[in-house]
Short mmCIF file of C-alpha atoms in Angstrom, two decimals:
data_model
loop_
_atom_site.label_atom_id
_atom_site.label_comp_id
_atom_site.label_asym_id
_atom_site.label_seq_id
_atom_site.Cartn_x
_atom_site.Cartn_y
_atom_site.Cartn_z
CA MET A 16 19.06 11.31 -9.26
CA LYS A 17 16.01 9.55 -7.86
CA THR A 18 15.55 7.43 -11.00
CA THR A 19 19.20 6.33 -10.93
CA ARG A 20 18.93 5.27 -7.30
CA ARG A 21 15.74 3.29 -7.88
CA THR A 22 17.23 1.55 -10.91
CA HIS A 23 20.35 0.60 -8.97
CA TRP A 24 18.21 -0.64 -6.08
CA ALA A 25 16.07 -2.79 -8.36
CA ALA A 26 19.09 -4.38 -10.01
CA GLY A 27 20.53 -5.21 -6.60
CA LEU A 28 17.35 -7.00 -5.56
CA VAL A 29 17.72 -9.52 -8.37
CA ALA A 30 20.89 -10.79 -6.73
CA LEU A 31 19.31 -10.68 -3.28
CA ALA A 32 16.35 -12.76 -4.41
CA PHE A 33 18.71 -15.61 -5.28
CA THR A 34 20.80 -15.10 -2.15
CA VAL A 35 17.85 -15.47 0.19
CA ALA A 36 16.70 -18.55 -1.72
CA GLY A 37 19.77 -20.35 -0.39
CA CYS A 38 19.55 -19.13 3.21
CA GLY A 39 18.23 -21.26 6.03
CA GLY A 40 16.50 -19.90 9.07
CA GLY A 41 19.62 -20.15 11.20
CA GLY A 42 20.04 -21.73 14.60
CA GLY A 43 16.96 -22.38 16.69
CA GLY A 44 13.74 -20.46 16.78
CA ALA A 45 10.12 -21.51 16.56
CA LYS A 46 8.21 -23.31 13.87
CA PRO A 47 5.87 -20.85 12.10
CA SER A 48 2.85 -22.59 13.61
CA ASP A 49 4.27 -22.93 17.15
CA VAL A 50 2.70 -19.74 18.44
CA ASN A 51 2.56 -20.74 22.13
CA PRO A 52 6.20 -21.25 23.17
CA SER A 53 6.77 -22.52 26.68
CA GLY A 54 9.23 -20.97 29.09
CA LYS A 55 9.82 -17.97 31.29
CA ILE A 56 9.22 -14.42 30.09
CA GLU A 57 12.63 -12.80 30.34
CA PRO A 58 12.59 -9.07 29.50
CA ARG A 59 15.22 -7.78 27.07
CA GLU A 60 15.47 -5.34 24.22
CA ILE A 61 13.67 -6.42 21.06
CA SER A 62 13.78 -4.59 17.74
CA TRP A 63 11.29 -3.66 15.06
CA LEU A 64 12.62 -2.85 11.59
CA LEU A 65 10.13 -0.33 10.21
CA SER A 66 9.24 1.54 7.05
CA ARG A 67 6.86 4.12 8.54
CA PRO A 68 6.98 7.87 9.20
CA ALA A 69 8.78 8.49 12.49
CA ASP A 70 6.14 11.06 13.46
CA GLY A 71 3.22 8.93 12.25
CA ALA A 72 0.39 7.55 14.37
CA VAL A 73 1.56 3.93 14.15
CA ILE A 74 4.99 4.58 15.66
CA LYS A 75 3.70 7.07 18.23
CA THR A 76 1.00 4.68 19.38
CA MET A 77 3.27 1.64 19.58
CA THR A 78 5.97 3.62 21.42
CA LYS A 79 3.51 4.60 24.15
CA ILE A 80 2.29 1.01 24.46
CA ALA A 81 5.86 -0.34 24.63
CA ASP A 82 6.72 2.16 27.37
CA GLU A 83 3.66 1.03 29.29
CA TYR A 84 4.69 -2.62 28.93
CA ALA A 85 8.22 -1.81 30.11
CA LYS A 86 6.92 -0.38 33.40
CA ASP A 87 5.73 -3.86 34.41
CA HIS A 88 8.66 -5.65 32.73
CA PRO A 89 11.91 -3.97 33.83
CA GLY A 90 14.63 -4.54 31.29
CA PHE A 91 12.25 -4.56 28.33
CA LYS A 92 12.71 -2.08 25.52
CA LEU A 93 11.29 -1.85 22.00
CA LYS A 94 13.99 -0.52 19.70
CA LEU A 95 12.62 1.05 16.52
CA ILE A 96 14.87 0.90 13.46
CA THR A 97 13.14 3.33 11.14
CA THR A 98 13.75 3.96 7.42
CA PRO A 99 10.67 5.75 6.02
CA ASP A 100 12.04 5.90 2.45
CA ARG A 101 10.61 2.68 1.01
CA PRO A 102 13.31 1.79 -1.57
CA SER A 103 16.08 2.32 1.01
CA TYR A 104 14.10 0.32 3.56
CA ILE A 105 13.60 -2.62 1.22
CA GLN A 106 17.29 -2.71 0.42
CA LYS A 107 18.13 -2.82 4.15
CA TYR A 108 15.44 -5.41 4.93
CA GLU A 109 16.43 -7.78 2.15
CA THR A 110 20.14 -7.41 2.91
CA LEU A 111 19.53 -8.31 6.56
CA ALA A 112 17.33 -11.23 5.52
CA ALA A 113 20.02 -12.60 3.23
CA ALA A 114 22.50 -12.41 6.11
CA ASN A 115 20.08 -14.02 8.61
CA LYS A 116 20.14 -10.86 10.73
CA LEU A 117 16.51 -9.77 10.74
CA PRO A 118 15.27 -8.53 14.14
CA GLU A 119 12.34 -9.90 16.12
CA LEU A 120 9.81 -7.80 14.18
CA PHE A 121 10.08 -6.38 10.67
CA ASP A 122 7.89 -4.64 8.10
CA THR A 123 7.16 -6.23 4.74
CA ASP A 124 4.58 -6.26 1.99
CA ALA A 125 3.32 -9.56 0.55
CA THR A 126 6.06 -9.48 -2.09
CA PRO A 127 7.80 -12.36 -3.91
CA PHE A 128 10.75 -11.88 -1.53
CA ALA A 129 8.53 -12.19 1.56
CA ARG A 130 6.97 -15.31 0.05
CA LYS A 131 10.43 -16.90 -0.07
CA LEU A 132 11.01 -16.10 3.60
CA ALA A 133 7.66 -17.63 4.52
CA ASN A 134 8.40 -20.74 2.47
CA GLN A 135 11.65 -21.13 4.41
CA GLY A 136 9.80 -21.05 7.73
CA ARG A 137 11.32 -17.74 8.75
CA MET A 138 8.08 -15.89 9.56
CA MET A 139 5.46 -16.81 12.15
CA ASP A 140 2.00 -17.81 10.91
CA ALA A 141 -0.01 -14.64 11.60
CA THR A 142 -3.37 -16.42 11.38
CA LYS A 143 -2.43 -18.87 14.11
CA LEU A 144 -0.78 -16.14 16.17
CA LEU A 145 -3.78 -13.80 16.06
CA GLN A 146 -6.16 -16.71 16.74
CA SER A 147 -4.11 -17.76 19.77
CA LEU A 148 -4.35 -14.19 21.09
CA GLY A 149 -8.13 -14.23 20.58
CA MET A 150 -7.88 -11.33 18.12
CA TYR A 151 -8.18 -12.79 14.63
CA ASP A 152 -11.94 -12.24 14.33
CA THR A 153 -11.67 -8.60 15.41
CA TYR A 154 -9.70 -7.61 12.30
CA ARG A 155 -11.38 -6.21 9.22
CA LYS A 156 -11.44 -8.89 6.55
CA ALA A 157 -10.11 -6.44 3.97
CA ALA A 158 -7.24 -5.45 6.26
CA LEU A 159 -6.12 -9.07 6.63
CA ASP A 160 -6.74 -9.94 2.98
CA TYR A 161 -4.43 -7.14 1.89
CA GLN A 162 -1.58 -8.85 3.77
CA ARG A 163 -2.18 -12.35 2.38
CA PHE A 164 -0.15 -14.22 -0.19
CA ASP A 165 -1.93 -15.56 -3.27
CA ASP A 166 -2.59 -18.91 -1.58
CA GLY A 167 -4.49 -17.17 1.23
CA SER A 168 -1.80 -17.68 3.87
CA LEU A 169 -1.16 -14.82 6.28
CA TYR A 170 2.25 -13.90 7.69
CA MET A 171 1.91 -10.15 8.25
CA ILE A 172 -0.14 -8.23 10.81
CA PRO A 173 -1.76 -4.92 9.71
CA PHE A 174 -1.44 -1.78 11.82
CA GLU A 175 -3.60 0.53 9.75
CA TYR A 176 -6.48 0.61 7.30
CA GLN A 177 -6.96 3.07 4.46
CA LEU A 178 -9.40 3.83 1.67
CA GLU A 179 -8.26 5.46 -1.56
CA PHE A 180 -10.66 7.99 -3.06
CA PHE A 181 -10.79 10.44 -5.93
CA TRP A 182 -11.07 13.82 -4.23
CA TYR A 183 -12.49 16.48 -6.52
CA ASN A 184 -13.36 20.15 -6.68
CA LYS A 185 -17.09 20.59 -7.29
CA ALA A 186 -16.65 24.19 -8.44
CA HIS A 187 -14.25 23.14 -11.20
CA PHE A 188 -16.61 20.38 -12.30
CA LYS A 189 -19.49 22.84 -12.45
CA LYS A 190 -17.44 25.32 -14.45
CA ALA A 191 -16.46 22.56 -16.91
CA GLY A 192 -20.10 21.44 -17.18
CA ILE A 193 -19.37 17.86 -16.08
CA GLU A 194 -20.47 15.45 -13.38
CA VAL A 195 -18.62 12.76 -11.47
CA PRO A 196 -17.60 10.08 -13.99
CA LYS A 197 -19.86 7.05 -13.91
CA SER A 198 -17.25 4.88 -15.65
CA LEU A 199 -13.47 4.81 -15.90
CA ASP A 200 -14.03 5.17 -19.63
CA ASP A 201 -15.38 8.69 -18.96
CA PHE A 202 -12.02 9.96 -17.67
CA PRO A 203 -10.54 11.20 -20.98
CA ALA A 204 -13.67 13.29 -21.70
CA MET A 205 -13.63 14.58 -18.11
CA CYS A 206 -10.02 15.71 -18.55
CA THR A 207 -10.70 17.37 -21.90
CA ALA A 208 -13.57 19.38 -20.42
CA LEU A 209 -11.51 20.46 -17.41
CA ARG A 210 -8.61 21.51 -19.64
CA LYS A 211 -10.97 23.65 -21.69
CA ALA A 212 -12.19 25.23 -18.45
CA GLY A 213 -8.61 26.27 -17.70
CA VAL A 214 -7.78 23.89 -14.87
CA THR A 215 -5.34 20.99 -14.53
CA PRO A 216 -7.58 17.89 -14.51
CA ILE A 217 -5.64 15.56 -12.17
CA ALA A 218 -2.88 16.27 -9.66
CA LEU A 219 -0.34 13.45 -9.70
CA ASP A 220 2.84 12.71 -7.77
CA GLY A 221 4.81 11.45 -10.74
CA GLN A 222 8.14 11.56 -8.97
CA ASP A 223 7.34 8.66 -6.64
CA GLN A 224 5.95 6.60 -9.54
CA TRP A 225 3.52 4.43 -7.56
CA PRO A 226 0.59 6.88 -8.00
CA LEU A 227 0.69 6.49 -11.79
CA GLU A 228 0.99 2.73 -11.34
CA ARG A 229 -2.31 2.84 -9.47
CA TYR A 230 -3.96 4.06 -12.66
CA ALA A 231 -2.47 1.11 -14.57
CA ALA A 232 -4.21 -1.26 -12.15
CA TYR A 233 -7.71 0.24 -12.37
CA GLN A 234 -9.04 -1.04 -15.70
CA PRO A 235 -7.84 -4.66 -15.21
CA PHE A 236 -9.34 -4.69 -11.70
CA ARG A 237 -12.70 -3.71 -13.14
CA THR A 238 -12.56 -6.07 -16.15
CA ASP A 239 -10.98 -9.16 -14.52
CA GLY A 240 -10.87 -8.49 -10.78
CA PRO A 241 -7.73 -9.24 -8.73
CA SER A 242 -6.88 -12.32 -10.80
CA TYR A 243 -5.24 -10.31 -13.59
CA VAL A 244 -2.27 -9.04 -11.59
CA ARG A 245 -1.87 -12.42 -9.86
CA ASP A 246 -1.46 -13.98 -13.30
CA LEU A 247 0.49 -11.08 -14.77
CA LYS A 248 3.28 -11.26 -12.21
CA LYS A 249 3.77 -14.97 -12.99
CA ASN A 250 3.73 -14.31 -16.75
CA LYS A 251 0.47 -16.26 -17.02
CA ALA A 252 -1.23 -13.09 -18.26
CA LYS A 253 0.18 -10.40 -20.53
CA PHE A 254 -0.32 -6.77 -21.41
CA SER A 255 -1.28 -8.01 -24.85
CA ASP A 256 -4.32 -9.78 -23.32
CA PRO A 257 -7.67 -7.93 -23.56
CA ALA A 258 -7.53 -6.69 -19.96
CA GLY A 259 -3.98 -5.46 -20.40
CA GLN A 260 -4.72 -3.80 -23.71
CA LYS A 261 -7.67 -1.94 -22.25
CA ALA A 262 -5.41 -0.59 -19.52
CA VAL A 263 -2.68 0.41 -21.97
CA ASN A 264 -5.07 2.13 -24.37
CA TRP A 265 -6.85 3.90 -21.50
CA LEU A 266 -3.59 5.25 -20.09
CA SER A 267 -2.58 6.44 -23.54
CA ALA A 268 -5.95 8.18 -23.84
CA LEU A 269 -5.43 9.87 -20.45
CA GLY A 270 -2.16 11.24 -21.73
CA LYS A 271 -3.65 12.51 -24.99
CA ALA A 272 -6.46 14.20 -23.04
CA GLY A 273 -3.90 16.04 -20.89
CA CYS A 274 -5.23 14.50 -17.69
CA PHE A 275 -2.11 15.16 -15.63
CA ALA A 276 -0.21 18.35 -14.93
CA ASN A 277 2.39 19.38 -17.47
CA GLY A 278 5.72 17.88 -16.42
CA PHE A 279 3.95 15.51 -14.02
CA SER A 280 6.91 13.10 -13.86
CA ALA A 281 8.91 15.74 -11.95
CA VAL A 282 6.09 16.62 -9.53
CA GLY A 283 6.63 15.38 -5.95
CA TYR A 284 4.13 14.28 -3.32
CA ALA A 285 3.81 17.65 -1.55
CA ASP A 286 3.59 19.56 -4.83
CA ALA A 287 0.82 17.30 -6.15
CA GLN A 288 -1.15 17.76 -2.97
CA ASN A 289 -0.66 21.51 -3.16
CA GLN A 290 -1.91 21.59 -6.75
CA PHE A 291 -5.20 20.20 -5.49
CA THR A 292 -5.54 22.00 -2.16
CA SER A 293 -4.69 25.36 -3.76
CA GLY A 294 -7.43 24.86 -6.36
CA LYS A 295 -5.09 24.52 -9.36
CA ALA A 296 -6.12 20.90 -10.03
CA ALA A 297 -9.62 19.41 -10.08
CA VAL A 298 -8.99 15.80 -9.02
CA TYR A 299 -6.57 14.11 -6.62
CA ASN A 300 -6.41 10.33 -6.13
CA ILE A 301 -5.13 9.69 -2.59
CA GLY A 302 -5.97 7.73 0.55
CA THR A 303 -7.50 8.46 3.92
CA TRP A 304 -4.04 8.89 5.38
CA GLU A 305 -4.48 12.46 4.10
CA LEU A 306 -7.77 13.12 5.88
CA ALA A 307 -6.13 15.69 8.14
CA SER A 308 -5.13 17.70 5.07
CA LEU A 309 -8.29 17.23 3.00
CA ALA A 310 -11.15 16.96 5.48
CA THR A 311 -10.37 19.37 8.30
CA THR A 312 -10.18 23.13 8.70
CA LYS A 313 -6.48 22.91 7.80
CA LEU A 314 -7.65 22.85 4.19
CA ASN A 315 -7.40 26.13 2.29
CA PRO A 316 -10.64 28.06 3.08
CA ALA A 317 -10.87 29.14 -0.57
CA VAL A 318 -11.52 25.55 -1.69
CA ARG A 319 -12.74 23.87 1.50
CA GLY A 320 -16.44 24.10 0.68
CA ALA A 321 -15.93 22.77 -2.85
CA ILE A 322 -14.15 19.52 -1.94
CA ASP A 323 -15.87 16.14 -2.17
CA PHE A 324 -14.83 12.61 -3.11
CA PHE A 325 -15.95 9.65 -5.20
CA THR A 326 -14.76 6.05 -5.29
CA LEU A 327 -13.18 4.17 -8.19
CA PRO A 328 -15.77 4.14 -11.00
CA THR A 329 -16.82 0.84 -12.52
CA THR A 330 -16.92 -0.06 -16.21
CA LYS A 331 -19.51 -1.77 -18.42
CA GLY A 332 -19.74 -5.43 -17.42
CA SER A 333 -17.41 -4.80 -14.47
CA ALA A 334 -16.22 -7.92 -12.63
CA THR A 335 -15.95 -5.95 -9.39
CA ALA A 336 -18.46 -3.78 -7.55
CA ALA A 337 -18.52 -0.04 -6.94
CA ASN A 338 -17.65 -0.59 -3.26
CA GLU A 339 -14.53 -2.59 -4.21
CA PHE A 340 -11.42 -0.51 -4.83
CA VAL A 341 -7.98 0.09 -3.32
CA SER A 342 -8.39 -0.30 0.45
CA PRO A 343 -4.91 -1.10 1.74
CA SER A 344 -3.84 -1.90 5.27
CA GLY A 345 -0.36 -0.61 4.64
CA ILE A 346 2.91 -2.42 5.05
CA GLY A 347 2.48 -5.32 7.46
CA MET A 348 4.56 -6.44 10.42
CA ALA A 349 6.11 -9.91 10.28
CA VAL A 350 7.33 -11.83 13.32
CA ASN A 351 10.73 -13.48 12.98
CA ALA A 352 10.40 -17.22 13.68
CA LYS A 353 14.10 -17.47 14.54
CA THR A 354 13.77 -15.11 17.53
CA TYR A 355 10.18 -15.83 18.57
CA ASP A 356 9.95 -16.70 22.26
CA PRO A 357 7.65 -16.18 25.30
CA LEU A 358 8.67 -12.51 25.64
CA VAL A 359 7.85 -11.65 22.03
CA ARG A 360 4.51 -13.40 22.30
CA ASP A 361 3.65 -11.72 25.60
CA PHE A 362 4.54 -8.27 24.30
CA LEU A 363 2.52 -8.79 21.12
CA LYS A 364 -0.48 -9.90 23.15
CA PHE A 365 -0.23 -6.76 25.29
CA ALA A 366 0.43 -4.42 22.38
CA LEU A 367 -2.06 -5.76 19.86
CA THR A 368 -4.84 -5.79 22.46
CA LYS A 369 -4.30 -2.13 23.36
CA TYR A 370 -3.34 -0.84 19.93
CA PRO A 371 -6.70 -0.54 18.08
CA ALA A 372 -8.36 1.82 20.56
CA ALA A 373 -5.22 3.88 21.06
CA TYR A 374 -4.64 4.20 17.31
CA ALA A 375 -8.29 5.05 16.55
CA ALA A 376 -8.16 7.76 19.21
CA THR A 377 -5.68 9.64 16.98
CA GLY A 378 -8.34 9.98 14.25
CA GLU A 379 -7.12 7.04 12.17
CA LEU A 380 -9.03 4.04 10.84
CA SER A 381 -8.20 0.95 12.90
CA PRO A 382 -7.44 -2.35 11.12
CA THR A 383 -9.95 -3.90 13.54
CA THR A 384 -13.71 -3.45 13.80
CA ASN A 385 -13.75 -3.04 17.58
CA ALA A 386 -12.27 0.47 17.71
CA LYS A 387 -14.21 3.58 16.70
CA THR A 388 -12.28 6.37 14.99
CA ALA A 389 -12.29 9.62 16.95
CA ILE A 390 -13.43 12.41 14.60
CA PRO A 391 -11.26 15.50 15.22
CA ALA A 392 -12.91 18.68 16.45
CA ASN A 393 -11.73 20.52 13.34
CA ALA A 394 -13.09 17.93 10.89
CA THR A 395 -15.34 18.83 8.00
CA PRO A 396 -18.36 16.59 7.24
CA LEU A 397 -16.21 14.73 4.69
CA TYR A 398 -14.08 13.24 7.45
CA GLU A 399 -16.92 11.28 9.02
CA ARG A 400 -18.24 10.26 5.60
CA ALA A 401 -14.84 8.89 4.64
CA VAL A 402 -14.56 6.95 7.89
CA ALA A 403 -18.07 5.54 7.49
CA ALA A 404 -17.18 4.24 4.02
CA ALA A 405 -14.82 1.72 5.63
CA ASP A 406 -17.81 -0.28 6.83
CA GLU A 407 -19.20 -0.53 3.30
CA VAL A 408 -16.15 -1.97 1.52
CA GLY A 409 -16.78 -5.13 -0.53
CA THR A 410 -14.86 -8.39 -0.61
CA GLU A 411 -12.51 -7.93 -3.59
CA LEU A 412 -9.35 -5.88 -3.20
CA ALA A 413 -7.52 -3.88 -5.84
CA MET A 414 -3.92 -4.66 -4.94
CA PRO A 415 -1.24 -2.03 -5.66
CA TRP A 416 0.97 -3.49 -8.36
CA ASP A 417 4.19 -2.29 -6.75
CA THR A 418 3.59 -4.85 -3.98
CA GLN A 419 2.86 -7.64 -6.46
CA LEU A 420 5.32 -7.50 -9.35
CA ASP A 421 8.95 -8.52 -9.07
CA PRO A 422 11.17 -5.47 -8.47
CA THR A 423 12.90 -5.49 -11.86
CA THR A 424 9.63 -5.67 -13.79
CA ASN A 425 8.04 -3.10 -11.49
CA THR A 426 10.82 -0.58 -12.04
CA ARG A 427 10.62 -1.05 -15.81
CA LEU A 428 6.84 -0.73 -15.72
CA GLN A 429 6.99 2.55 -13.82
CA ARG A 430 9.41 4.02 -16.34
CA GLU A 431 7.42 2.81 -19.34
CA LEU A 432 4.14 4.15 -17.91
CA VAL A 433 5.56 7.66 -17.84
CA LEU A 434 6.70 7.30 -21.46
CA LEU A 435 3.30 5.93 -22.48
CA VAL A 436 1.32 8.75 -20.87
CA GLN A 437 3.73 11.36 -22.25
CA GLY A 438 3.25 9.89 -25.73
CA ASP A 439 6.93 8.97 -26.07
CA VAL A 440 6.06 5.33 -26.75
CA SER A 441 2.99 3.92 -28.51
CA PRO A 442 0.62 1.42 -26.86
CA SER A 443 2.04 -1.35 -29.06
CA GLU A 444 5.63 -0.44 -28.13
CA PHE A 445 4.69 -0.38 -24.46
CA THR A 446 2.97 -3.77 -24.71
CA SER A 447 5.90 -5.38 -26.51
CA THR A 448 8.43 -4.05 -23.99
CA MET A 449 6.49 -5.08 -20.91
CA ASP A 450 5.55 -8.55 -22.16
CA ALA A 451 9.22 -9.19 -22.92
CA THR A 452 10.23 -7.88 -19.48
CA LEU A 453 7.74 -10.15 -17.73
CA GLY A 454 8.86 -13.14 -19.76
CA GLN A 455 12.46 -12.52 -18.76
CA ASN A 456 11.99 -11.80 -15.06
CA ALA A 457 8.91 -13.65 -13.79
CA PRO A 458 10.56 -17.12 -13.92
CA LYS A 459 13.33 -15.86 -11.62
CA TYR A 460 10.84 -15.01 -8.88
CA PHE A 461 7.91 -17.36 -9.45
CA GLN A 462 9.02 -20.93 -10.01
#
């Protein structure tokens, strides 16, 4: 059922991509660079179209700040339009965009669709906006870079910052007689040893598909840096290129070594996490958004003392450094140029100034450097270590491919990756299919 819905959604986006290409910004509004509109601040209800958990720290923090702003601005209200399910959210967001009905604020990744909106002058220049608020230099470079388009322009504001680690069970590694892999190329042997020791090597949420896609991005990021996916999405690079072939062959090797749980494609997010936290799996690749589950006393006491983490291993002759890996700042918030006015600016100044400290107080990593994360009282030593790693991140970012590729190619890639790892298609069949898919779809999105 989930696969059918995602396929239908992806097909619908092809039509939407062309629809939005013909849309203008609509009547009035600001120029993207006109971040200081003149006029009276007149309180009213403004809306934020979100794709975030309703009970998450971002929404809770911003709701409190909006309520505080409303006390001094009677008549103001921040209406949150929340759709946490990402495919459903994207369908809603792109439908509203095509109809020129986006609200004052809306969530978006730096996708091909968002690039079209920016090119049409429908999103405020986030660099100029943050600079005008005196906040630009307080943001982590990596947090801002994650939101940028390929040309370096910035139209989205980050509200979080995450680091993605490989969490592992030291007791399982000891039983298997292995150490933390020094290279990505060591993963197949690691999995073989763990299988022989009677444990599932890697817990994976195969149902949501993006976790396996992360693995597809790792080898090219180490061999070619972020340039490979930038070229791949425009069909200027191919899976048949050396970097692509190394990724394809590595993924095939992971499958042959039994790296993932049997039937991994049907395993959901909660089940994958449980495989690791219950001690059934030895490795779990997930971000710091799960610190409360993995680095506090909430973690199963039977495995708590055995848990540690390592960062994305390098490879021989790696183009990127050990401290450069996936460090996302989540989906960004764009500001609608059509509805930008003195009230929106004033609220953003108030909210963005207060947000970092309030968000960090919840135990989360702030997208800025001027807010210290509050370590919970029930944290294990890993929590503070994970937080400290944020200050050591390098300059190159491993971008998640699901935010880079066009939706049709991305959906096909996710399906083919499962088949490749399961051994249902050969590396050469995978390569041929994906190169043909890119050749057919990239010109529609990147002209």
